[in-house]
XYZ file of C-alpha atoms in Angstrom:
445
model
C 44.360 -24.905 -4.454
C 41.589 -23.610 -6.700
C 42.343 -23.962 -10.392
C 41.460 -21.366 -13.032
C 38.927 -23.782 -14.463
C 37.200 -24.195 -11.103
C 37.112 -20.422 -10.676
C 35.481 -20.001 -14.085
C 32.916 -22.682 -13.231
C 32.091 -20.971 -9.938
C 31.657 -17.607 -11.649
C 29.421 -19.166 -14.301
C 27.287 -20.864 -11.636
C 27.101 -17.608 -9.697
C 26.024 -15.655 -12.798
C 23.319 -18.244 -13.516
C 21.904 -17.853 -10.010
C 22.111 -14.076 -10.237
C 20.096 -14.071 -13.452
C 17.465 -16.288 -11.846
C 17.463 -14.062 -8.757
C 16.760 -10.965 -10.873
C 13.646 -12.629 -12.281
C 11.926 -12.804 -8.903
C 12.031 -9.004 -8.789
C 10.606 -9.111 -12.321
C 7.823 -11.407 -11.076
C 6.697 -9.801 -7.817
C 7.285 -6.108 -8.519
C 4.201 -6.031 -10.747
C 2.143 -6.519 -7.578
C 3.831 -3.562 -5.896
C 3.345 -1.382 -8.967
C -0.008 -2.266 -10.497
C -1.807 -3.355 -7.342
C -0.398 -1.489 -4.370
C 0.720 1.729 -6.037
C -1.820 2.291 -8.833
C -5.120 0.455 -8.771
C -6.013 -0.978 -5.388
C -5.819 2.191 -3.275
C -8.281 4.322 -5.280
C -10.471 1.328 -6.195
C -10.722 -0.085 -2.660
C -11.383 3.425 -1.348
C -14.312 3.765 -3.765
C -15.601 0.299 -2.806
C -15.410 1.282 0.876
C -17.237 4.547 0.159
C -20.034 2.618 -1.572
C -20.457 0.578 1.622
C -20.193 3.581 3.957
C -23.001 4.992 6.066
C -24.444 8.483 5.708
C -21.519 9.937 7.678
C -18.917 8.332 5.396
C -17.855 5.573 7.808
C -17.562 1.805 7.398
C -17.574 -0.510 10.397
C -15.157 -3.468 10.050
C -15.416 -5.583 13.218
C -17.754 -2.918 14.566
C -15.021 -0.246 14.545
C -15.992 3.075 12.913
C -13.470 3.867 10.166
C -13.658 6.734 7.699
C -13.933 5.092 4.269
C -11.045 7.180 2.952
C -8.746 5.719 5.640
C -9.683 2.043 5.147
C -6.973 1.309 2.581
C -4.208 2.865 4.707
C -5.364 0.929 7.784
C -5.449 -2.308 5.747
C -1.838 -1.737 4.709
C -0.906 -1.264 8.377
C -2.735 -4.472 9.311
C -0.876 -6.393 6.592
C 2.426 -5.197 8.012
C 1.493 -6.331 11.511
C 0.735 -9.814 10.117
C 4.096 -9.715 8.358
C 5.803 -9.084 11.694
C 4.288 -12.322 13.001
C 5.273 -14.424 9.963
C 8.710 -13.189 8.901
C 10.646 -14.464 11.940
C 9.146 -17.918 11.364
C 10.285 -17.922 7.725
C 13.775 -16.602 8.476
C 14.345 -19.083 11.282
C 13.096 -22.038 9.216
C 15.274 -21.046 6.243
C 18.479 -20.790 8.284
C 17.689 -23.895 10.329
C 17.004 -26.146 7.350
C 18.883 -24.415 4.528
C 15.781 -24.954 2.364
C 14.812 -21.484 1.231
C 13.299 -22.436 -2.121
C 10.254 -24.372 -0.848
C 9.475 -21.555 1.584
C 9.904 -18.974 -1.178
C 7.536 -20.968 -3.386
C 4.847 -21.154 -0.686
C 5.004 -17.432 0.079
C 5.049 -16.435 -3.590
C 2.107 -18.578 -4.629
C -0.076 -17.682 -1.639
C 0.525 -14.027 -2.504
C -0.092 -14.580 -6.197
C -3.340 -16.443 -5.469
C -4.600 -13.677 -3.166
C -3.789 -11.090 -5.830
C -5.546 -13.065 -8.551
C -8.545 -13.292 -6.207
C -8.908 -9.507 -6.359
C -10.837 -10.064 -9.581
C -13.831 -10.764 -7.327
C -13.564 -7.414 -5.545
C -16.758 -5.735 -6.749
C -19.761 -3.865 -5.406
C -19.369 -3.091 -1.707
C -16.976 -5.968 -0.866
C -14.482 -3.757 0.913
C -13.845 -6.404 3.603
C -12.856 -8.937 0.941
C -10.518 -6.355 -0.573
C -8.941 -5.620 2.794
C -8.482 -9.338 3.544
C -6.880 -10.091 0.164
C -4.599 -7.072 0.528
C -3.470 -8.244 3.971
C -2.693 -11.776 2.731
C -0.926 -10.611 -0.441
C 1.170 -7.982 1.322
C 2.211 -10.339 4.107
C 3.104 -13.066 1.588
C 5.226 -10.627 -0.397
C 7.064 -9.572 2.770
C 7.826 -13.187 3.709
C 9.020 -14.002 0.201
C 11.332 -10.976 0.249
C 12.995 -12.187 3.464
C 13.985 -15.348 1.618
C 14.785 -13.604 -1.662
C 17.038 -10.963 -0.105
C 18.887 -13.530 1.992
C 20.266 -15.071 -1.217
C 22.223 -11.892 -2.026
C 25.305 -12.597 0.164
C 25.408 -16.150 -1.210
C 25.218 -15.350 -4.933
C 27.359 -12.187 -5.102
C 30.844 -11.339 -3.870
C 31.211 -8.171 -1.736
C 32.405 -6.193 -4.768
C 29.427 -7.354 -6.854
C 26.607 -6.648 -4.431
C 25.820 -3.005 -5.219
C 25.591 -3.853 -8.919
C 23.649 -7.100 -8.427
C 21.183 -5.505 -6.011
C 20.694 -2.528 -8.346
C 20.085 -4.806 -11.329
C 17.467 -6.717 -9.345
C 15.577 -3.507 -8.621
C 15.988 -2.427 -12.246
C 14.442 -5.710 -13.443
C 11.515 -5.132 -11.095
C 10.879 -1.598 -12.261
C 11.214 -2.645 -15.911
C 8.544 -5.335 -15.495
C 6.317 -2.883 -13.638
C 6.591 -0.426 -16.523
C 5.861 -3.113 -19.129
C 2.720 -4.335 -17.386
C 1.558 -0.790 -16.668
C 1.603 -0.065 -20.406
C -0.752 -3.013 -20.927
C -2.877 -1.831 -17.973
C -3.090 1.661 -19.466
C -4.257 0.296 -22.812
C -6.938 -1.857 -21.193
C -8.141 0.811 -18.779
C -8.181 3.662 -21.291
C -9.938 1.631 -23.996
C -12.091 -0.590 -21.792
C -15.195 0.173 -23.876
C -13.418 -1.115 -26.972
C -12.716 -4.368 -25.126
C -16.361 -4.642 -24.083
C -15.781 -4.307 -20.329
C -16.717 -1.689 -17.766
C -14.160 0.525 -16.059
C -14.520 -1.430 -12.809
C -14.064 -4.752 -14.598
C -10.963 -3.386 -16.332
C -9.476 -2.467 -12.954
C -10.249 -5.921 -11.559
C -8.600 -7.566 -14.589
C -5.498 -5.425 -14.032
C -5.405 -6.452 -10.370
C -5.832 -10.157 -11.091
C -3.324 -10.190 -13.958
C -0.611 -9.056 -11.525
C -1.180 -12.255 -9.557
C -0.970 -14.402 -12.682
C 2.274 -12.631 -13.711
C 3.750 -13.074 -10.218
C 3.023 -16.799 -10.170
C 4.165 -17.517 -13.733
C 7.582 -15.840 -13.556
C 8.350 -17.204 -10.089
C 8.993 -20.546 -11.794
C 12.313 -19.242 -13.197
C 14.056 -18.331 -9.911
C 12.734 -21.548 -8.374
C 14.609 -23.441 -11.109
C 17.872 -21.478 -10.918
C 18.434 -20.666 -7.253
C 20.167 -23.326 -5.144
C 19.569 -24.284 -1.546
C 22.644 -24.421 0.692
C 23.021 -26.910 3.483
C 22.598 -25.275 6.861
C 25.710 -25.235 9.098
C 25.901 -28.249 11.396
C 26.034 -25.926 14.397
C 22.874 -24.070 13.403
C 20.601 -23.675 16.391
C 17.268 -25.485 16.327
C 15.214 -22.672 17.816
C 11.980 -21.685 16.153
C 10.089 -18.580 15.160
C 9.966 -15.902 17.803
C 12.563 -17.647 19.964
C 14.847 -17.484 16.935
C 14.049 -13.799 16.468
C 14.885 -13.156 20.134
C 18.146 -15.045 19.642
C 18.832 -12.988 16.506
C 18.280 -9.736 18.383
C 20.576 -10.927 21.172
C 23.193 -11.830 18.565
C 22.790 -8.477 16.845
C 23.385 -6.705 20.146
C 26.983 -7.835 19.746
C 26.990 -5.690 16.605
C 25.402 -2.398 17.710
C 26.458 -0.634 14.518
C 24.396 -3.116 12.475
C 21.444 -2.371 14.747
C 22.047 1.355 14.288
C 21.829 0.950 10.510
C 18.598 -1.052 10.845
C 17.076 1.678 13.000
C 17.938 4.337 10.424
C 16.611 2.140 7.614
C 13.416 1.413 9.553
C 12.708 5.129 9.790
C 13.445 6.366 6.271
C 12.096 3.274 4.557
C 8.816 3.676 6.422
C 8.474 6.966 4.573
C 9.360 5.357 1.234
C 6.866 2.517 1.636
C 4.097 4.926 2.622
C 4.721 7.104 -0.417
C 4.561 3.991 -2.623
C 1.253 2.807 -1.170
C -0.510 6.161 -0.687
C 0.614 8.286 -3.675
C -2.245 7.169 -5.904
C -4.785 7.883 -3.152
C -3.300 11.371 -2.762
C -3.445 11.915 -6.516
C -7.016 10.703 -6.956
C -8.660 12.024 -3.789
C -6.787 15.281 -3.073
C -5.512 16.347 -6.501
C -8.621 15.066 -8.330
C -6.620 13.334 -11.045
C -8.082 10.587 -13.206
C -6.966 6.969 -13.167
C -5.288 7.281 -16.576
C -3.187 10.189 -15.282
C -2.155 8.124 -12.258
C -1.158 5.204 -14.472
C 0.983 7.432 -16.689
C 2.601 8.985 -13.602
C 3.473 5.618 -12.092
C 4.702 4.439 -15.500
C 7.016 7.453 -15.483
C 8.205 6.446 -12.013
C 8.921 2.912 -13.236
C 10.924 4.008 -16.273
C 12.987 6.556 -14.352
C 13.457 4.139 -11.439
C 15.309 1.743 -13.761
C 17.701 4.520 -14.730
C 17.828 5.761 -11.144
C 18.706 2.341 -9.710
C 21.490 1.761 -12.236
C 22.709 5.355 -12.063
C 22.839 5.430 -8.269
C 24.690 2.114 -8.360
C 27.391 3.851 -10.401
C 27.379 6.839 -8.053
C 27.922 4.449 -5.152
C 30.973 3.004 -6.876
C 32.402 6.502 -7.187
C 31.303 8.251 -3.993
C 30.432 5.364 -1.651
C 27.161 3.633 -0.845
C 26.402 5.448 2.392
C 27.016 8.889 0.925
C 24.817 8.103 -2.077
C 21.938 6.936 0.154
C 22.230 10.109 2.236
C 21.997 12.174 -0.943
C 18.858 10.285 -1.939
C 17.235 11.086 1.421
C 17.805 14.791 0.830
C 16.113 14.381 -2.563
C 13.190 12.514 -0.938
C 12.709 15.314 1.585
C 12.626 18.020 -1.077
C 10.332 16.009 -3.368
C 7.708 15.093 -0.747
C 7.795 18.601 0.699
C 7.070 19.973 -2.778
C 4.198 17.498 -3.140
C 2.273 19.337 -0.432
C 1.991 22.420 -2.663
C 0.830 20.692 -5.866
C -2.316 22.346 -7.284
C -5.339 20.155 -7.927
C -6.298 19.018 -11.437
C -2.856 19.804 -12.905
C -1.353 16.549 -14.229
C 1.860 18.235 -15.422
C 3.013 19.068 -11.896
C 2.081 15.588 -10.683
C 4.291 14.178 -13.446
C 7.172 16.363 -12.205
C 6.649 14.925 -8.716
C 6.577 11.394 -10.156
C 9.847 12.037 -12.006
C 11.524 13.171 -8.790
C 10.322 10.071 -6.951
C 11.379 7.740 -9.757
C 14.941 9.023 -9.881
C 15.618 8.228 -6.207
C 13.220 5.339 -5.504
C 15.047 2.350 -6.959
C 18.533 3.486 -6.001
C 17.767 4.228 -2.356
C 16.184 0.791 -1.921
C 18.784 -1.168 -3.890
C 21.767 0.439 -2.171
C 20.231 -0.003 1.285
C 19.864 -3.729 0.599
C 23.421 -4.124 -0.677
C 24.854 -2.074 2.208
C 23.070 -4.249 4.751
C 24.390 -7.416 3.088
C 27.888 -6.335 4.192
C 26.693 -6.107 7.805
C 25.492 -9.741 8.023
C 27.693 -12.430 9.630
C 28.146 -15.532 7.483
C 25.615 -18.264 8.164
C 23.074 -15.748 9.471
C 21.773 -14.476 6.117
C 18.066 -15.381 6.302
C 17.992 -14.711 10.031
C 19.416 -11.203 9.668
C 17.434 -10.466 6.526
C 14.311 -11.393 8.457
C 15.157 -8.502 10.781
C 15.954 -6.354 7.737
C 12.656 -7.183 6.082
C 10.867 -6.306 9.288
C 12.532 -2.920 8.942
C 11.685 -2.877 5.226
C 8.062 -4.037 5.277
C 7.347 -5.479 8.693
C 7.771 -2.208 10.579
C 6.398 0.022 7.816
C 3.026 0.395 9.470
C 3.785 3.663 11.241
C 3.750 5.700 8.026
C 0.405 4.398 6.695
C -1.054 4.620 10.210
C 0.106 8.236 10.572
C -1.173 8.984 7.069
C -4.565 7.451 7.827
C -4.873 9.072 11.249
C -3.896 12.481 9.906
C -6.579 12.233 7.254
C -9.134 10.921 9.728
C -8.473 13.848 12.084
C -8.068 16.643 9.521
C -9.911 15.415 6.424
C -6.919 16.623 4.369
C -4.599 14.399 2.364
C -2.188 17.353 2.075
C -1.639 17.306 5.825
C -1.204 13.532 5.603
C 1.445 13.699 2.863
C 3.533 16.435 4.530
C 3.735 14.385 7.732
C 5.955 11.892 5.870
C 8.839 14.375 5.582
C 9.656 13.590 9.219
C 10.667 10.019 8.299
C 13.261 11.157 5.744
C 14.784 13.872 7.929
C 15.118 11.615 10.969
C 16.382 8.727 8.820
C 19.107 10.963 7.388
C 20.287 11.997 10.853
C 20.382 8.397 12.112
C 22.182 7.003 9.041
C 24.770 9.794 9.054
C 25.817 8.649 12.549
C 26.524 5.018 11.516
C 30.244 4.210 10.907
C 29.668 1.595 8.215
C 33.315 0.593 7.676
C 33.663 -0.268 11.336
C 30.295 -2.042 11.248
C 31.493 -4.300 8.404
C 34.726 -5.089 10.243
C 32.765 -5.885 13.408
C 30.920 -8.778 11.722
C 34.124 -10.139 10.160
C 33.408 -9.310 6.519
C 35.878 -7.811 4.018
C 35.434 -4.064 3.564
C 34.970 -2.919 -0.053
C 37.233 -0.142 -1.306
C 34.285 2.271 -1.406
C 31.366 1.914 0.975
């Protein structure tokens, strides 16, 4: 029988791991914010344009690519690499029970690639594309391992709150670093550096931040011994085995399909919003930084607020409400007038209020659909839905621009992902899905 003292010790140990787990979001989210969302898209697009021919095309590997589409295609390429690597990481983590060393490798490869963006100058668009691919893929692999800790460090009743706090930590760190970025970029002359050098410092500093704060979760998170019956399959054979296992739980697969669709839209908005703002709406870099800073601040409140809404109305219902908000917000973005920062800030506010909550609640909901002992394996499939399959949106965005020359047409195409995702998620009976995998069903879900 468990004594009260043992229960208190277990709760204290769990809280310690949870606090360490939050810090990885604090560490890596600066990459997503400063690099992927704010600086790299417009900067790499300008670098590609400086290397373009008279018709506005660059030729990576001899393939003609409109310079304005190069960043979007690079994001798609990074996701394809992620698809190859994530099953290997998930299988190795579940087979050995040693997630921390794998998390460390992925985090520090990504941090090093990001720090290397300091050398992205002149017409080095190929270097920028390569570093983006490595950093994005490393982040995706690290998130497989990071997310798979959630069922181990939080009870079913705690997961919505713990997942939401993790996202809130990430958005808080993104906002903090963006303030520093804004100061450096806006006053770069006072610091004795050019505008381009200021951007490259902002890019590289995200890598330094990522690497430095990763030390804390590596100290606090604990590895668990893998079950003695754990299969010894590897990589893609393990992924095939995972898919076969998941076929026994079709409702879990149905949720993943819905998440794949609507999250593809979310990830594309995150990566392409600054390109839309700079190239189509003709907004300056300082305006984009302030807008993303607004997103970060409101995303903290949104993640925590939607966590409370989930406790009251249920997780699934709250996510569905967020998808309606996404549809309205992105649809309105099509009509934004150029050179009007105020309306872009309104759009940013709408995105911020639903961004963190929709992602945090999706993660916590999926954690209920994972059989015990299959955490990293199933979260590998989840991360493929989260990042590994999120190449369709950037590809559609890039192709639409390449064919029409209009970023407005590209942005409106993303509404499809949110509408279809809503329909698919609404059809998933989540209570039955949780019972199917043998997990306790929370009072509200």
